[in-house]
mmCIF file of C-alpha atoms in Angstrom:
data_model
loop_
_atom_site.group_PDB
_atom_site.id
_atom_site.type_symbol
_atom_site.label_atom_id
_atom_site.label_comp_id
_atom_site.label_asym_id
_atom_site.label_seq_id
_atom_site.Cartn_x
_atom_site.Cartn_y
_atom_site.Cartn_z
ATOM 1 C CA UNK H 23 25.903 11.622 -4.474
ATOM 2 C CA UNK H 24 25.288 15.080 -3.236
ATOM 3 C CA UNK H 25 27.066 16.633 -6.706
ATOM 4 C CA UNK H 26 24.534 14.914 -9.010
ATOM 5 C CA UNK H 27 23.494 17.341 -11.645
ATOM 6 C CA UNK H 28 19.599 17.808 -11.207
ATOM 7 C CA UNK H 29 17.421 19.200 -14.399
ATOM 8 C CA UNK H 30 16.044 21.774 -12.382
ATOM 9 C CA UNK H 31 18.877 23.835 -12.057
ATOM 10 C CA UNK H 32 18.467 24.359 -15.566
ATOM 11 C CA UNK H 33 15.625 23.665 -16.583
ATOM 12 C CA UNK H 34 12.726 26.133 -15.620
ATOM 13 C CA UNK H 35 10.141 25.393 -13.956
ATOM 14 C CA UNK H 36 7.484 26.334 -16.502
ATOM 15 C CA UNK H 37 8.721 23.720 -18.959
ATOM 16 C CA UNK H 38 7.136 21.360 -16.453
ATOM 17 C CA UNK H 39 3.955 22.918 -15.893
ATOM 18 C CA UNK H 40 3.881 22.821 -19.863
ATOM 19 C CA UNK H 41 4.855 19.472 -20.078
ATOM 20 C CA UNK H 42 2.737 18.220 -17.589
ATOM 21 C CA UNK H 43 -0.720 19.516 -19.117
ATOM 22 C CA UNK H 44 0.080 18.235 -22.146
ATOM 23 C CA UNK H 45 0.404 15.536 -20.839
ATOM 24 C CA UNK H 46 -2.575 15.559 -18.948
ATOM 25 C CA UNK H 47 -4.659 16.943 -21.262
ATOM 26 C CA UNK H 48 -3.766 13.986 -24.115
ATOM 27 C CA UNK H 49 -5.016 11.709 -21.755
ATOM 28 C CA UNK H 50 -7.901 13.347 -20.975
ATOM 29 C CA UNK H 51 -8.349 13.599 -24.680
ATOM 30 C CA UNK H 52 -7.871 9.937 -24.786
ATOM 31 C CA UNK H 53 -10.363 9.000 -22.233
ATOM 32 C CA UNK H 54 -13.092 10.749 -24.236
ATOM 33 C CA UNK H 55 -12.239 9.970 -27.737
ATOM 34 C CA UNK H 56 -11.635 5.707 -27.486
ATOM 35 C CA UNK H 57 -14.243 3.335 -26.546
ATOM 36 C CA UNK H 58 -11.890 0.065 -26.038
ATOM 37 C CA UNK H 59 -12.212 0.318 -21.862
ATOM 38 C CA UNK H 60 -7.992 -0.837 -21.380
ATOM 39 C CA UNK H 61 -7.316 2.207 -23.731
ATOM 40 C CA UNK H 62 -8.954 4.606 -21.060
ATOM 41 C CA UNK H 63 -7.794 2.765 -18.175
ATOM 42 C CA UNK H 64 -4.150 3.711 -19.704
ATOM 43 C CA UNK H 65 -5.354 7.033 -20.143
ATOM 44 C CA UNK H 66 -6.204 6.961 -16.802
ATOM 45 C CA UNK H 67 -2.585 6.279 -15.940
ATOM 46 C CA UNK H 68 -0.946 8.145 -18.411
ATOM 47 C CA UNK H 69 -2.817 11.209 -16.427
ATOM 48 C CA UNK H 70 -1.685 10.331 -12.885
ATOM 49 C CA UNK H 71 2.108 10.107 -13.731
ATOM 50 C CA UNK H 72 1.753 13.177 -15.679
ATOM 51 C CA UNK H 73 0.168 14.568 -12.099
ATOM 52 C CA UNK H 74 3.255 13.072 -10.134
ATOM 53 C CA UNK H 75 6.486 14.309 -12.573
ATOM 54 C CA UNK H 76 4.894 17.860 -11.621
ATOM 55 C CA UNK H 77 5.118 17.210 -8.372
ATOM 56 C CA UNK H 78 8.473 15.955 -8.444
ATOM 57 C CA UNK H 79 9.541 18.644 -10.238
ATOM 58 C CA UNK H 80 7.903 21.290 -7.171
ATOM 59 C CA UNK H 81 9.333 18.945 -4.892
ATOM 60 C CA UNK H 82 12.607 19.387 -6.944
ATOM 61 C CA UNK H 83 11.811 23.157 -7.004
ATOM 62 C CA UNK H 84 11.292 23.527 -3.439
ATOM 63 C CA UNK H 85 13.195 21.112 -1.877
ATOM 64 C CA UNK H 86 10.192 19.571 0.022
ATOM 65 C CA UNK H 87 10.799 15.691 0.505
ATOM 66 C CA UNK H 88 6.611 15.396 1.411
ATOM 67 C CA UNK H 89 6.029 15.382 -2.738
ATOM 68 C CA UNK H 90 7.624 13.164 -2.998
ATOM 69 C CA UNK H 91 6.392 11.205 -0.461
ATOM 70 C CA UNK H 92 2.869 11.739 -1.639
ATOM 71 C CA UNK H 93 4.032 10.701 -5.225
ATOM 72 C CA UNK H 94 4.978 7.353 -3.542
ATOM 73 C CA UNK H 95 1.309 6.633 -2.282
ATOM 74 C CA UNK H 96 0.102 7.814 -5.764
ATOM 75 C CA UNK H 97 1.608 5.153 -7.112
ATOM 76 C CA UNK H 98 0.342 2.789 -4.862
ATOM 77 C CA UNK H 99 -2.883 3.717 -5.003
ATOM 78 C CA UNK H 100 -2.681 3.467 -8.576
ATOM 79 C CA UNK H 101 -1.258 0.139 -8.934
ATOM 80 C CA UNK H 102 -4.926 -0.956 -6.746
ATOM 81 C CA UNK H 103 -6.957 0.835 -9.148
ATOM 82 C CA UNK H 104 -6.040 -0.267 -12.001
ATOM 83 C CA UNK H 105 -5.909 -4.179 -10.416
ATOM 84 C CA UNK H 106 -9.986 -3.679 -9.384
ATOM 85 C CA UNK H 107 -10.226 -1.894 -13.332
ATOM 86 C CA UNK H 108 -8.686 -5.531 -14.872
ATOM 87 C CA UNK H 109 -10.804 -7.855 -12.987
ATOM 88 C CA UNK H 110 -13.681 -5.443 -14.073
ATOM 89 C CA UNK H 111 -12.216 -5.868 -18.037
ATOM 90 C CA UNK H 112 -11.656 -9.173 -17.633
ATOM 91 C CA UNK H 113 -15.606 -9.595 -15.923
ATOM 92 C CA UNK H 114 -16.773 -7.900 -18.844
ATOM 93 C CA UNK H 115 -15.238 -9.453 -21.693
ATOM 94 C CA UNK H 116 -16.330 -12.837 -20.561
ATOM 95 C CA UNK H 117 -19.734 -11.686 -20.233
ATOM 96 C CA UNK H 118 -20.468 -8.961 -23.381
ATOM 97 C CA UNK H 119 -17.713 -10.436 -25.727
ATOM 98 C CA UNK H 120 -16.630 -7.280 -25.789
ATOM 99 C CA UNK H 121 -15.175 -4.135 -23.942
ATOM 100 C CA UNK H 122 -16.551 -1.524 -25.556
ATOM 101 C CA UNK H 123 -17.179 1.587 -23.050
ATOM 102 C CA UNK H 124 -21.186 2.536 -23.794
ATOM 103 C CA UNK H 125 -22.072 -0.898 -23.388
ATOM 104 C CA UNK H 126 -21.474 0.006 -19.683
ATOM 105 C CA UNK H 127 -24.697 2.733 -19.347
ATOM 106 C CA UNK H 128 -26.843 1.882 -17.078
ATOM 107 C CA UNK H 129 -25.594 4.418 -14.989
ATOM 108 C CA UNK H 130 -25.426 7.344 -17.159
ATOM 109 C CA UNK H 131 -28.473 9.225 -16.296
ATOM 110 C CA UNK L 2 21.301 19.185 -20.067
ATOM 111 C CA UNK L 3 18.472 21.110 -21.570
ATOM 112 C CA UNK L 4 18.594 19.215 -24.338
ATOM 113 C CA UNK L 5 18.354 15.951 -22.660
ATOM 114 C CA UNK L 6 15.155 17.449 -21.080
ATOM 115 C CA UNK L 7 13.582 17.997 -24.444
ATOM 116 C CA UNK L 8 14.435 15.196 -25.497
ATOM 117 C CA UNK L 9 12.782 13.767 -23.112
ATOM 118 C CA UNK L 10 9.393 15.402 -23.263
ATOM 119 C CA UNK L 11 9.508 15.181 -27.089
ATOM 120 C CA UNK L 12 9.876 11.222 -25.989
ATOM 121 C CA UNK L 13 6.603 12.088 -23.601
ATOM 122 C CA UNK L 14 4.396 13.418 -25.953
ATOM 123 C CA UNK L 15 5.129 11.631 -28.849
ATOM 124 C CA UNK L 16 4.383 8.137 -27.283
ATOM 125 C CA UNK L 17 1.625 9.620 -25.488
ATOM 126 C CA UNK L 18 0.148 10.483 -28.360
ATOM 127 C CA UNK L 19 0.628 7.651 -29.456
ATOM 128 C CA UNK L 20 -1.098 5.529 -27.144
ATOM 129 C CA UNK L 21 -4.706 7.339 -27.905
ATOM 130 C CA UNK L 22 -4.015 7.222 -31.376
ATOM 131 C CA UNK L 23 -3.438 3.916 -32.271
ATOM 132 C CA UNK L 24 -5.438 1.168 -33.706
ATOM 133 C CA UNK L 25 -4.028 -1.766 -32.189
ATOM 134 C CA UNK L 26 -4.034 -2.283 -28.143
ATOM 135 C CA UNK L 27 -0.821 -4.167 -28.025
ATOM 136 C CA UNK L 28 0.828 -0.999 -29.564
ATOM 137 C CA UNK L 29 -0.568 0.967 -27.135
ATOM 138 C CA UNK L 30 0.640 -0.893 -24.327
ATOM 139 C CA UNK L 31 4.551 -0.705 -25.749
ATOM 140 C CA UNK L 32 4.188 3.166 -26.474
ATOM 141 C CA UNK L 33 3.053 3.964 -23.245
ATOM 142 C CA UNK L 34 5.632 1.751 -21.706
ATOM 143 C CA UNK L 35 8.037 3.850 -23.481
ATOM 144 C CA UNK L 36 6.187 7.231 -22.521
ATOM 145 C CA UNK L 37 6.594 5.817 -19.218
ATOM 146 C CA UNK L 38 9.922 4.781 -19.216
ATOM 147 C CA UNK L 39 11.234 8.415 -20.670
ATOM 148 C CA UNK L 40 8.713 9.803 -17.530
ATOM 149 C CA UNK L 41 12.025 8.381 -15.512
ATOM 150 C CA UNK L 42 14.359 9.592 -17.142
ATOM 151 C CA UNK L 43 12.842 13.362 -15.971
ATOM 152 C CA UNK L 44 13.113 11.427 -12.183
ATOM 153 C CA UNK L 45 16.678 10.559 -12.922
ATOM 154 C CA UNK L 46 17.341 14.015 -14.300
ATOM 155 C CA UNK L 47 15.242 15.346 -11.159
ATOM 156 C CA UNK L 48 17.632 13.703 -9.077
ATOM 157 C CA UNK L 49 14.596 11.907 -7.694
ATOM 158 C CA UNK L 50 16.564 8.590 -7.330
ATOM 159 C CA UNK L 51 14.099 6.393 -5.641
ATOM 160 C CA UNK L 52 11.005 7.386 -7.280
ATOM 161 C CA UNK L 53 12.853 6.469 -10.795
ATOM 162 C CA UNK L 54 13.539 2.786 -9.569
ATOM 163 C CA UNK L 55 10.048 2.972 -7.454
ATOM 164 C CA UNK L 56 8.272 3.934 -11.287
ATOM 165 C CA UNK L 57 10.109 1.856 -13.654
ATOM 166 C CA UNK L 58 9.296 -1.102 -10.835
ATOM 167 C CA UNK L 59 5.645 -0.459 -10.519
ATOM 168 C CA UNK L 60 4.608 1.112 -13.720
ATOM 169 C CA UNK L 61 6.222 -0.914 -16.456
ATOM 170 C CA UNK L 62 7.401 -3.861 -14.246
ATOM 171 C CA UNK L 63 4.193 -4.679 -12.733
ATOM 172 C CA UNK L 64 1.113 -2.621 -14.338
ATOM 173 C CA UNK L 65 2.021 -2.339 -18.001
ATOM 174 C CA UNK L 66 2.577 -6.298 -17.902
ATOM 175 C CA UNK L 67 -0.309 -6.885 -16.487
ATOM 176 C CA UNK L 68 -1.773 -4.686 -19.260
ATOM 177 C CA UNK L 69 0.072 -6.409 -21.770
ATOM 178 C CA UNK L 70 -0.963 -10.032 -19.887
ATOM 179 C CA UNK L 71 -5.002 -8.850 -20.353
ATOM 180 C CA UNK L 72 -4.948 -7.905 -23.829
ATOM 181 C CA UNK L 73 -3.129 -12.083 -24.665
ATOM 182 C CA UNK L 74 -5.240 -13.729 -22.385
ATOM 183 C CA UNK L 75 -8.648 -11.932 -23.652
ATOM 184 C CA UNK L 76 -7.489 -11.969 -27.499
ATOM 185 C CA UNK L 77 -8.010 -8.043 -27.739
ATOM 186 C CA UNK L 78 -6.103 -7.984 -31.011
ATOM 187 C CA UNK L 79 -9.631 -9.939 -32.572
ATOM 188 C CA UNK L 80 -11.367 -6.933 -31.503
ATOM 189 C CA UNK L 81 -12.137 -4.156 -34.119
ATOM 190 C CA UNK L 82 -13.524 -1.182 -32.262
ATOM 191 C CA UNK L 83 -16.110 0.859 -33.108
ATOM 192 C CA UNK L 84 -15.389 4.572 -33.290
ATOM 193 C CA UNK L 85 -17.056 7.266 -32.076
ATOM 194 C CA UNK L 86 -19.090 9.528 -34.400
ATOM 195 C CA UNK L 87 -16.920 12.651 -35.891
ATOM 196 C CA UNK L 88 -18.394 15.215 -33.557
ATOM 197 C CA UNK L 89 -17.667 13.643 -30.620
ATOM 198 C CA UNK L 90 -14.220 12.878 -31.630
ATOM 199 C CA UNK L 91 -13.544 16.345 -32.345
ATOM 200 C CA UNK L 92 -15.361 17.755 -28.960
ATOM 201 C CA UNK L 93 -12.142 15.387 -26.859
ATOM 202 C CA UNK L 94 -10.549 16.914 -28.854
ATOM 203 C CA UNK L 95 -11.142 20.291 -28.298
ATOM 204 C CA UNK L 96 -11.819 19.635 -24.431
ATOM 205 C CA UNK L 97 -8.551 18.688 -24.074
ATOM 206 C CA UNK L 98 -6.840 21.325 -26.042
ATOM 207 C CA UNK L 99 -8.922 23.707 -24.163
ATOM 208 C CA UNK L 100 -8.209 22.201 -21.189
ATOM 209 C CA UNK L 101 -4.187 22.463 -21.372
ATOM 210 C CA UNK L 102 -5.589 26.338 -22.466
ATOM 211 C CA UNK L 103 -7.202 26.827 -19.126
ATOM 212 C CA UNK L 104 -4.124 25.418 -17.594
ATOM 213 C CA UNK L 105 -1.423 27.033 -18.298
ATOM 214 C CA UNK L 106 -3.346 29.914 -18.225
ATOM 215 C CA UNK L 107 -4.459 29.284 -14.295
ATOM 216 C CA UNK L 108 -0.236 28.777 -12.903
ATOM 217 C CA UNK L 109 1.126 31.814 -16.261
ATOM 218 C CA UNK L 110 1.435 33.899 -13.185
ATOM 219 C CA UNK L 111 1.830 32.975 -9.071
ATOM 220 C CA UNK L 112 4.648 30.583 -10.095
ATOM 221 C CA UNK L 113 6.988 32.934 -6.980
ATOM 222 C CA UNK L 114 10.849 33.160 -6.901
ATOM 223 C CA UNK L 115 13.006 30.622 -7.907
ATOM 224 C CA UNK L 116 15.093 30.033 -4.466
ATOM 225 C CA UNK L 117 18.722 30.882 -4.594
ATOM 226 C CA UNK L 118 20.034 27.359 -3.868
ATOM 227 C CA UNK L 119 18.861 23.176 -3.627
ATOM 228 C CA UNK L 120 18.729 20.746 -1.824
ATOM 229 C CA UNK L 121 19.818 17.401 -4.697
ATOM 230 C CA UNK L 122 19.569 15.000 -1.597
ATOM 231 C CA UNK L 123 16.214 15.242 -2.114
ATOM 232 C CA UNK L 124 15.181 12.109 -3.926
ATOM 233 C CA UNK L 125 18.372 10.033 -2.236
ATOM 234 C CA UNK L 126 16.630 6.382 -0.601
ATOM 235 C CA UNK L 127 18.065 7.469 2.172
ATOM 236 C CA UNK L 128 16.253 11.215 2.810
ATOM 237 C CA UNK L 129 13.341 9.424 1.013
ATOM 238 C CA UNK L 130 12.971 6.690 3.618
ATOM 239 C CA UNK L 131 13.436 8.509 6.382
ATOM 240 C CA UNK L 132 10.468 11.426 5.665
ATOM 241 C CA UNK L 133 8.557 7.961 4.902
ATOM 242 C CA UNK L 134 9.581 6.522 8.473
ATOM 243 C CA UNK L 135 9.314 9.359 10.236
ATOM 244 C CA UNK L 136 6.146 11.271 9.293
ATOM 245 C CA UNK L 137 3.910 8.330 7.120
ATOM 246 C CA UNK L 138 4.376 5.682 8.947
ATOM 247 C CA UNK L 139 0.357 5.423 9.423
ATOM 248 C CA UNK L 140 -0.581 5.731 5.494
ATOM 249 C CA UNK L 141 2.005 3.958 5.089
ATOM 250 C CA UNK L 142 0.793 0.929 6.943
ATOM 251 C CA UNK L 143 -3.192 1.402 5.974
ATOM 252 C CA UNK L 144 -1.777 1.916 2.209
ATOM 253 C CA UNK L 145 -0.877 -2.186 2.858
ATOM 254 C CA UNK L 146 -4.635 -2.968 3.448
ATOM 255 C CA UNK L 147 -6.029 -1.373 0.705
ATOM 256 C CA UNK L 148 -3.761 -3.514 -1.366
ATOM 257 C CA UNK L 149 -5.412 -6.072 0.517
ATOM 258 C CA UNK L 150 -8.613 -4.814 -0.375
ATOM 259 C CA UNK L 151 -7.949 -4.597 -3.600
ATOM 260 C CA UNK L 152 -6.101 -8.093 -4.387
ATOM 261 C CA UNK L 153 -9.515 -9.431 -2.389
ATOM 262 C CA UNK L 154 -11.790 -7.169 -4.787
ATOM 263 C CA UNK L 155 -9.907 -8.471 -7.824
ATOM 264 C CA UNK L 156 -10.146 -12.540 -7.229
ATOM 265 C CA UNK L 157 -13.630 -11.943 -6.135
ATOM 266 C CA UNK L 158 -14.761 -10.019 -9.737
ATOM 267 C CA UNK L 159 -12.968 -11.579 -11.861
ATOM 268 C CA UNK L 160 -14.629 -15.061 -9.926
ATOM 269 C CA UNK L 161 -16.138 -17.257 -12.574
ATOM 270 C CA UNK L 162 -20.201 -16.790 -11.231
ATOM 271 C CA UNK L 163 -22.042 -19.461 -10.515
ATOM 272 C CA UNK L 164 -20.325 -22.887 -10.971
ATOM 273 C CA UNK L 165 -17.232 -23.430 -8.498
ATOM 274 C CA UNK L 166 -14.358 -23.996 -10.892
ATOM 275 C CA UNK L 167 -12.828 -25.534 -8.114
ATOM 276 C CA UNK L 168 -13.911 -27.859 -6.910
ATOM 277 C CA UNK L 169 -13.499 -30.993 -9.377
ATOM 278 C CA UNK L 170 -16.530 -32.418 -11.141
ATOM 279 C CA UNK L 171 -17.436 -36.030 -9.301
ATOM 280 C CA UNK L 172 -16.442 -38.582 -10.714
ATOM 281 C CA UNK L 173 -17.904 -41.499 -11.524
ATOM 282 C CA UNK L 174 -15.882 -44.504 -9.824
ATOM 283 C CA UNK L 175 -15.462 -45.212 -6.632
ATOM 284 C CA UNK L 176 -12.654 -43.939 -4.764
ATOM 285 C CA UNK L 177 -10.077 -46.943 -5.605
ATOM 286 C CA UNK L 178 -8.088 -46.268 -1.904
ATOM 287 C CA UNK L 179 -11.720 -46.702 0.256
ATOM 288 C CA UNK L 180 -11.770 -49.791 -1.890
#
């Protein structure tokens, strides 16, 4: 398994930066653009994944396994976060019969 | 190899745009599945085998199926999402684009020299397992407490308020076994 081809030898690291930043920006724009809470949660997942991708690319670039352990922990935290977020979503749909993010503006100002 | 990277990157970006732009939540979730699978492909290209497997299992196997389940449970396809005003949508797109430009400009320099040799065995299960259980054992154990808290919190949040729905309604008939 040691001689499996790795993209880090061929693909420049700047391309991974470009891809990761583009995915992160799409996630930020989507979180600002949409009003459905579920879409906002999905955009958060997209942002977390873009950061994960960049961490893995940098880990391969520097030959450091610590970054991949960090990615593992980010996945754990993302799973916990989605569980709580979806529970809030279910409760909100049950109480207001809507999933509009503008209904949750009690803490806005 | 380079073309494979470009193909996967194009799939990721297009499906991410579909996630944001689609009107139907089901389409968004399916597009997000495609995006995450392409990211798993990136991990395999980078020889991060352990993370590729965990990513497929945790994200596409658990999280997105949970989201799909919530959509179907709440019947969200019948909800019509109100769109934000045009100025707000325009500002959201501009904000994302500006963030992208700022991030690119910030990392335009200072990436450092590429090392001469790469260790291809970094992402193997053996390496990650050794590092995880030798250097990061305490965070690993603490994360189980985090999961316990998340599980309890989700159950407490999603529980119906007021009535205790676990109790059966009181029956008017006397218990037959007691008679």
